[in-house]
């Protein structure tokens, strides 16, 4: 059987544009005429060909790109972290050291831009070869990966061991310098593609893409037509003035300021500082008598009320008196369907339909025919969000119809009157600055400007004494009539 699989290589990954730029710099860096001059360098007692010093790499980046030393060092670190350059003296340290530390350029076959991903079989062969070479002495994370791969690809483990032995024998026949350089090269490659715990995975790219985001496709007339339609619709969309939106933001901030535990502090005390659990006791989900601040917050908007378990409980009492308690019960059942156990979705959906939606249901809810048709059609293949249309309809019904009457009802007013107002407890002084404090916000620049304009207008509108003005004019006219002496 042939398994066809979409190409999910690096060329379809979001980092491709960034990696292509690094690749172009690496090609320039290895140019015999304008690049870095490589030399044979001695590492301990072994002479390694085609080695470069970290300081030479930094100086080349500075001269080529005309950037600051800090930026050049950061770019050099990226070269090493992404595996384009690998260290020879400290193979585990994937950073660029600006001294005489030696590096080599990675073979382009192992560059991250290649379309083939690092395979588990290749990694298993590398670990098995290292295990043979070091006689069982591996890093802790390498031991875990070795055992995991042994279980995962156990069906071809004999092939893995055979390949590891053959590569180990072939490596012993090479020259010592080549053997040392290849070991550093292979270790650096697997440090990049199989990062140890605690090291950032620089090749983490998220979900594979099926289409190439960097592909330049020739646009047809149909593509341009769709773009024109999109921009026309965007132009026709309603816009809100910045002053209106900023006013809404200021109003929202002022409304919720007293309920912000960071800006206004907690009552009776901050439990993270004082270790006093009274705050949690007073604000438990279904506490018998909630705090006044909590009850007042129910009046901000309907979502604040329905989000609070105690608020829903109190709202349910009101709905039962209005003989519409099934609305809130249906909304809660839909929430349980959305966020409950996946294995019980079908069973819960059928129960909700039987209880609330079916003809002659015991707690039948009133929804329009269009919404009922969409819901019944979706229940043939139930899923978590199959009742979203009906739930939204009931939510808007409660928000527009029942919520306003609830705020004016004796049930809400009684709860507001009974609500607890906790007193601030005095604790020993602490280095933390998150205690309750009364803040005074500075006036808005818009308000200050309006006040200044009003003051100027008042000053200009003040009444002027006419007699003083006339006397000044008469004095001037007399001075003009007097002949010069």
XYZ file of C-alpha atoms in Angstrom:
485
model
C 0.000 0.000 0.000
C 1.330 3.439 -0.960
C 0.774 6.250 1.514
C 0.665 9.666 -0.152
C 1.684 12.518 2.124
C 1.671 16.253 1.573
C 5.091 17.842 1.493
C 5.566 19.458 4.888
C 9.175 20.513 4.466
C 10.905 23.686 5.552
C 10.033 25.503 2.306
C 6.407 25.759 3.485
C 7.314 27.011 6.938
C 6.948 30.578 8.160
C 10.657 31.053 8.937
C 11.679 30.376 5.348
C 12.116 34.045 4.347
C 14.381 34.631 7.363
C 16.418 31.477 6.664
C 16.891 32.422 3.006
C 18.499 35.708 4.068
C 20.887 33.862 6.383
C 21.678 31.427 3.577
C 22.576 34.290 1.222
C 24.959 35.733 3.847
C 26.535 32.306 4.375
C 27.200 31.994 0.625
C 28.921 35.401 0.655
C 30.855 34.478 3.768
C 32.277 31.358 2.069
C 33.156 33.175 -1.167
C 36.905 32.625 -1.860
C 37.424 36.258 -2.931
C 35.193 38.361 -0.650
C 34.486 35.955 2.195
C 36.358 34.850 5.300
C 39.704 33.208 4.746
C 39.775 29.707 6.220
C 42.983 28.180 7.546
C 44.246 24.982 9.080
C 44.107 25.465 12.838
C 45.323 23.292 15.684
C 42.834 22.021 18.266
C 44.810 20.383 21.065
C 47.064 18.043 19.057
C 44.879 17.791 15.939
C 45.141 20.093 12.924
C 41.673 20.936 11.595
C 41.435 22.243 7.996
C 39.074 25.043 6.849
C 38.615 26.548 10.326
C 37.781 30.177 11.115
C 38.024 32.177 14.328
C 34.984 33.704 16.013
C 36.560 37.169 15.921
C 37.026 36.921 12.126
C 33.320 36.091 11.692
C 32.316 39.112 13.797
C 34.629 41.494 11.899
C 33.300 40.270 8.531
C 29.683 40.875 9.612
C 30.568 44.376 10.856
C 32.266 45.339 7.579
C 29.699 43.695 5.293
C 26.488 44.978 6.920
C 27.724 48.198 8.546
C 25.894 47.548 11.827
C 26.780 47.953 15.489
C 28.901 45.410 17.317
C 25.959 44.322 19.478
C 23.823 43.631 16.393
C 26.666 41.793 14.683
C 27.210 39.590 17.728
C 23.489 38.768 17.855
C 23.490 37.841 14.155
C 26.583 35.683 14.655
C 24.834 33.879 17.513
C 21.914 33.166 15.159
C 24.324 31.658 12.609
C 25.545 29.209 15.237
C 22.151 28.517 16.841
C 20.553 27.671 13.487
C 23.405 25.315 12.623
C 25.064 27.216 9.762
C 28.330 27.380 11.714
C 29.400 24.841 14.322
C 32.029 25.165 17.074
C 35.108 22.952 17.190
C 36.325 23.503 20.754
C 33.062 23.574 22.726
C 30.558 21.558 20.634
C 27.765 21.923 23.235
C 28.007 25.735 23.381
C 26.038 27.030 20.372
C 27.088 30.681 20.705
C 29.578 32.825 18.837
C 32.579 33.720 20.977
C 34.461 36.827 19.833
C 37.943 35.522 20.505
C 40.196 32.890 18.988
C 37.593 30.112 19.359
C 37.455 27.993 16.208
C 34.408 27.280 14.033
C 33.622 25.581 10.725
C 30.907 26.092 8.151
C 28.191 23.462 8.127
C 27.668 21.450 4.941
C 24.718 22.935 2.962
C 23.051 19.509 3.013
C 22.418 19.991 6.748
C 21.116 23.563 6.508
C 17.604 24.127 7.908
C 16.376 25.335 4.500
C 16.530 21.793 3.173
C 13.099 20.260 2.601
C 13.767 17.026 4.470
C 13.033 16.946 8.221
C 15.298 15.323 10.824
C 14.169 11.675 10.952
C 13.809 9.533 14.083
C 15.741 6.697 12.429
C 18.759 8.941 11.745
C 18.679 10.203 15.346
C 18.459 6.628 16.651
C 21.507 5.658 14.533
C 23.431 8.673 15.906
C 22.588 7.757 19.528
C 23.413 4.081 18.962
C 26.766 4.998 17.418
C 27.520 7.344 20.300
C 26.496 4.629 22.751
C 28.934 2.171 21.115
C 31.728 4.743 21.018
C 31.349 5.799 24.653
C 30.421 2.337 25.923
C 27.018 3.317 27.295
C 27.908 6.768 28.638
C 25.223 9.142 27.318
C 23.620 12.319 28.599
C 20.448 11.847 30.653
C 18.170 13.278 27.977
C 19.943 11.169 25.341
C 19.282 8.040 27.395
C 15.587 8.939 27.574
C 15.443 9.529 23.807
C 17.364 6.309 23.161
C 14.921 4.220 25.208
C 11.913 6.005 23.697
C 13.134 5.425 20.137
C 13.880 1.790 20.984
C 10.206 1.309 21.824
C 8.931 3.482 18.966
C 10.875 1.884 16.107
C 11.550 -1.491 17.674
C 10.546 -3.251 14.454
C 13.718 -1.984 12.710
C 16.074 -1.705 15.675
C 18.378 -4.377 14.212
C 18.822 -2.153 11.153
C 19.613 0.833 13.443
C 22.315 -1.081 15.330
C 23.804 -2.440 12.099
C 24.015 1.048 10.569
C 25.528 2.474 13.774
C 28.258 -0.217 13.780
C 29.057 0.345 10.092
C 29.299 4.117 10.555
C 31.486 3.649 13.629
C 33.869 1.382 11.675
C 33.966 3.787 8.731
C 34.720 6.663 11.075
C 37.707 4.850 12.611
C 39.244 4.478 9.134
C 39.184 8.225 8.523
C 41.983 10.618 9.413
C 41.927 11.943 12.947
C 41.296 15.552 11.823
C 38.365 14.545 9.604
C 36.968 12.286 12.302
C 37.080 15.078 14.887
C 35.482 17.642 12.538
C 32.686 15.243 11.522
C 31.930 14.429 15.156
C 31.550 18.145 15.964
C 29.452 18.651 12.849
C 27.087 15.793 13.680
C 26.769 16.801 17.328
C 25.945 20.413 16.403
C 23.335 19.237 13.896
C 21.486 17.151 16.479
C 21.758 19.897 19.123
C 19.842 22.121 16.707
C 17.293 19.529 15.550
C 16.860 17.632 18.849
C 17.401 20.307 21.468
C 18.251 19.212 25.038
C 15.919 20.219 27.901
C 16.354 23.869 28.863
C 17.579 25.015 25.442
C 15.229 26.984 23.137
C 14.168 25.159 19.982
C 15.075 27.673 17.274
C 13.436 25.593 14.545
C 10.030 25.587 16.248
C 7.712 26.802 13.523
C 4.173 25.835 14.618
C 1.735 24.066 12.347
C 2.958 22.849 8.960
C 1.599 24.769 5.996
C 0.165 23.027 2.962
C 0.704 26.016 0.672
C 3.891 27.973 0.157
C 3.526 31.507 1.629
C 6.581 32.707 -0.317
C 5.389 31.562 -3.717
C 4.874 34.317 -6.305
C 1.738 33.376 -8.208
C 0.608 35.198 -11.321
C -2.611 37.037 -10.531
C -5.563 36.518 -12.850
C -8.489 38.845 -13.574
C -10.607 36.837 -11.128
C -8.104 37.478 -8.326
C -8.100 41.232 -9.012
C -11.910 41.240 -9.152
C -12.125 39.598 -5.722
C -9.605 42.085 -4.316
C -11.650 45.024 -5.632
C -14.810 43.591 -4.064
C -13.005 43.106 -0.753
C -11.689 46.685 -0.662
C -15.105 48.087 -1.646
C -16.726 46.214 1.229
C -13.970 47.412 3.579
C -14.584 51.037 2.576
C -18.338 50.667 3.172
C -17.856 49.398 6.724
C -18.957 51.763 9.455
C -16.216 53.571 11.320
C -16.144 55.031 14.821
C -14.435 58.315 15.651
C -11.379 58.009 17.849
C -12.918 60.427 20.357
C -15.978 58.173 20.706
C -13.931 55.016 21.123
C -11.594 56.693 23.615
C -14.588 57.985 25.545
C -15.970 54.459 25.717
C -12.620 53.154 26.929
C -12.434 55.844 29.638
C -15.982 55.085 30.740
C -15.239 51.364 30.924
C -12.032 51.970 32.907
C -13.781 54.252 35.392
C -16.603 51.758 35.824
C -14.310 48.824 36.586
C -11.642 50.780 38.520
C -13.054 49.964 41.941
C -13.187 46.256 41.035
C -9.551 46.032 39.943
C -7.513 44.261 42.679
C -4.218 45.735 41.425
C -5.264 49.379 41.012
C -7.711 49.589 43.913
C -6.538 46.743 46.137
C -8.498 43.949 47.842
C -10.850 44.061 50.788
C -10.493 43.088 53.599
C -6.828 42.448 52.696
C -4.644 41.136 49.891
C -4.416 37.345 50.481
C -1.124 37.060 48.568
C 0.545 39.443 51.038
C -1.191 38.857 54.366
C -1.942 35.105 54.017
C -5.453 35.922 55.252
C -8.021 33.620 53.534
C -10.981 35.870 54.381
C -10.955 37.373 50.877
C -11.439 33.908 49.364
C -14.182 33.043 51.858
C -16.145 36.207 51.093
C -15.804 35.709 47.325
C -16.515 31.969 47.110
C -18.557 30.895 44.087
C -21.806 30.197 45.959
C -21.288 32.083 49.212
C -24.501 32.709 51.133
C -24.143 36.529 51.275
C -21.772 38.037 48.671
C -19.903 41.321 48.980
C -21.531 44.567 47.930
C -18.896 45.191 45.285
C -19.706 41.836 43.704
C -23.476 42.503 43.651
C -22.961 45.987 42.212
C -20.902 44.481 39.433
C -23.937 42.449 38.289
C -25.548 45.739 37.261
C -22.645 46.698 34.941
C -23.838 44.439 32.118
C -25.578 41.119 31.558
C -22.369 39.175 30.911
C -21.055 40.117 34.390
C -24.227 38.719 35.956
C -24.373 35.490 33.987
C -20.644 34.837 34.419
C -20.929 34.834 38.220
C -22.334 31.551 39.679
C -23.930 33.448 42.591
C -25.376 35.979 40.166
C -26.912 33.198 38.057
C -28.372 31.633 41.184
C -30.029 34.915 42.181
C -31.174 35.582 38.619
C -32.731 32.097 38.506
C -34.906 32.960 41.536
C -36.226 35.992 39.666
C -36.892 34.001 36.483
C -38.816 31.345 38.402
C -41.138 34.038 39.724
C -41.685 35.140 36.133
C -42.230 31.516 35.036
C -39.245 31.601 32.661
C -36.613 29.723 34.682
C -36.200 27.215 31.826
C -34.360 29.870 29.778
C -31.387 30.073 32.141
C -31.442 26.296 32.691
C -31.227 25.770 28.918
C -28.315 28.234 28.652
C -26.420 26.420 31.432
C -27.087 23.046 29.789
C -25.623 24.364 26.504
C -22.514 25.589 28.352
C -22.106 22.154 29.921
C -22.412 20.590 26.455
C -19.723 22.906 25.050
C -17.162 22.449 27.793
C -18.031 18.979 29.086
C -16.761 15.496 28.333
C -16.398 14.748 24.603
C -17.610 11.159 24.994
C -20.973 12.363 26.351
C -21.703 15.037 23.734
C -24.257 12.952 21.802
C -26.016 11.807 24.974
C -26.182 15.359 26.427
C -27.437 16.854 23.162
C -30.301 14.339 23.038
C -31.181 15.037 26.692
C -31.291 18.792 26.086
C -33.489 18.333 23.018
C -35.898 16.058 24.910
C -36.100 18.382 27.920
C -36.247 21.804 26.226
C -36.878 21.612 22.471
C -38.985 18.576 21.589
C -42.752 19.042 21.020
C -44.479 18.733 24.384
C -41.154 18.984 26.292
C -41.399 19.254 30.064
C -39.446 22.582 30.137
C -40.127 23.798 26.621
C -38.458 27.055 25.580
C -39.832 29.531 23.077
C -37.561 30.051 20.048
C -38.434 31.081 16.498
C -38.997 28.597 13.681
C -35.781 29.427 11.778
C -33.583 28.795 14.840
C -35.488 25.607 15.627
C -34.984 24.360 12.062
C -31.204 24.990 12.222
C -30.988 23.247 15.616
C -33.028 20.178 14.609
C -30.989 19.791 11.409
C -27.727 19.981 13.360
C -28.860 17.401 15.923
C -28.724 14.725 13.211
C -24.938 14.914 13.582
C -24.439 16.331 17.112
C -21.284 18.094 18.201
C -20.258 20.555 20.938
C -21.637 23.662 19.237
C -24.778 22.198 17.711
C -27.031 24.290 19.999
C -25.206 27.609 19.541
C -28.022 29.221 17.507
C -30.681 28.371 20.099
C -28.395 29.357 22.984
C -27.652 32.767 21.429
C -31.378 33.349 20.869
C -32.191 32.609 24.527
C -29.219 34.681 25.729
C -30.398 37.750 23.818
C -33.962 37.188 25.046
C -32.813 37.197 28.688
C -30.506 40.173 28.102
C -33.082 42.414 26.418
C -36.207 41.335 28.271
C -35.510 39.795 31.702
C -32.260 41.527 32.732
C -33.686 45.051 32.959
C -36.654 43.920 35.058
C -34.325 41.909 37.311
C -32.288 44.999 38.236
C -35.504 46.778 39.285
C -36.914 43.754 41.124
C -37.078 43.343 44.935
C -34.907 40.220 44.628
C -31.893 42.182 43.380
C -32.518 45.128 45.714
C -32.790 42.792 48.695
C -29.528 41.066 47.778
C -27.864 44.467 47.372
C -29.120 45.553 50.816
C -27.897 42.347 52.492
C -24.504 42.409 50.767
C -21.420 42.538 52.965
C -19.068 45.522 52.951
C -15.775 44.125 54.324
C -13.640 46.458 56.394
C -9.977 46.855 55.624
C -7.816 44.930 58.072
C -4.687 46.616 59.357
C -1.618 44.422 58.948
C 2.027 45.006 59.576
C 3.792 47.009 56.929
C 5.153 45.093 53.996
C 7.550 45.774 51.164
C 4.780 45.038 48.659
C 2.939 47.999 47.190
C -0.267 46.226 46.215
C -2.329 47.222 49.274
C -5.616 49.043 48.839
C -5.023 52.684 48.134
C -7.186 55.485 46.851
C -5.851 56.773 43.575
C -6.551 60.106 41.931
C -6.204 60.039 38.193
C -4.771 63.068 36.410
C -7.290 65.053 34.300
C -7.535 64.216 30.616
C -5.682 66.595 28.236
C -8.943 67.045 26.306
C -10.750 68.195 29.460
C -7.887 70.550 30.389
C -7.984 72.094 26.909
C -11.761 72.592 27.121
C -11.418 74.248 30.534
C -8.762 76.644 29.188
C -10.977 77.601 26.213
C -13.965 78.195 28.500
C -11.826 80.414 30.772
C -10.682 82.511 27.772
C -14.266 82.840 26.552
C -15.435 84.024 29.987
C -12.607 86.520 30.184
C -13.481 87.938 26.767
C -17.187 88.128 27.650
C -16.723 90.131 30.857
C -18.462 93.535 30.808
C -16.334 96.582 30.115
C -16.800 99.923 32.015
C -18.032 102.364 29.272
C -17.247 105.553 31.264
C -13.588 104.623 31.613
C -13.300 103.946 27.882
C -14.993 107.305 26.969
C -12.773 109.277 29.345
C -9.677 107.769 27.745
C -10.943 108.709 24.256
C -11.718 112.313 25.329
C -8.249 112.700 26.821
C -6.653 111.563 23.567
C -8.736 113.944 21.441
C -7.783 116.935 23.681
C -4.115 116.114 23.382
C -4.436 116.146 19.616
C -6.184 119.594 19.541
C -3.630 121.403 21.744
C -1.080 123.303 19.545
C 2.536 122.478 20.055
C 4.478 124.967 22.121
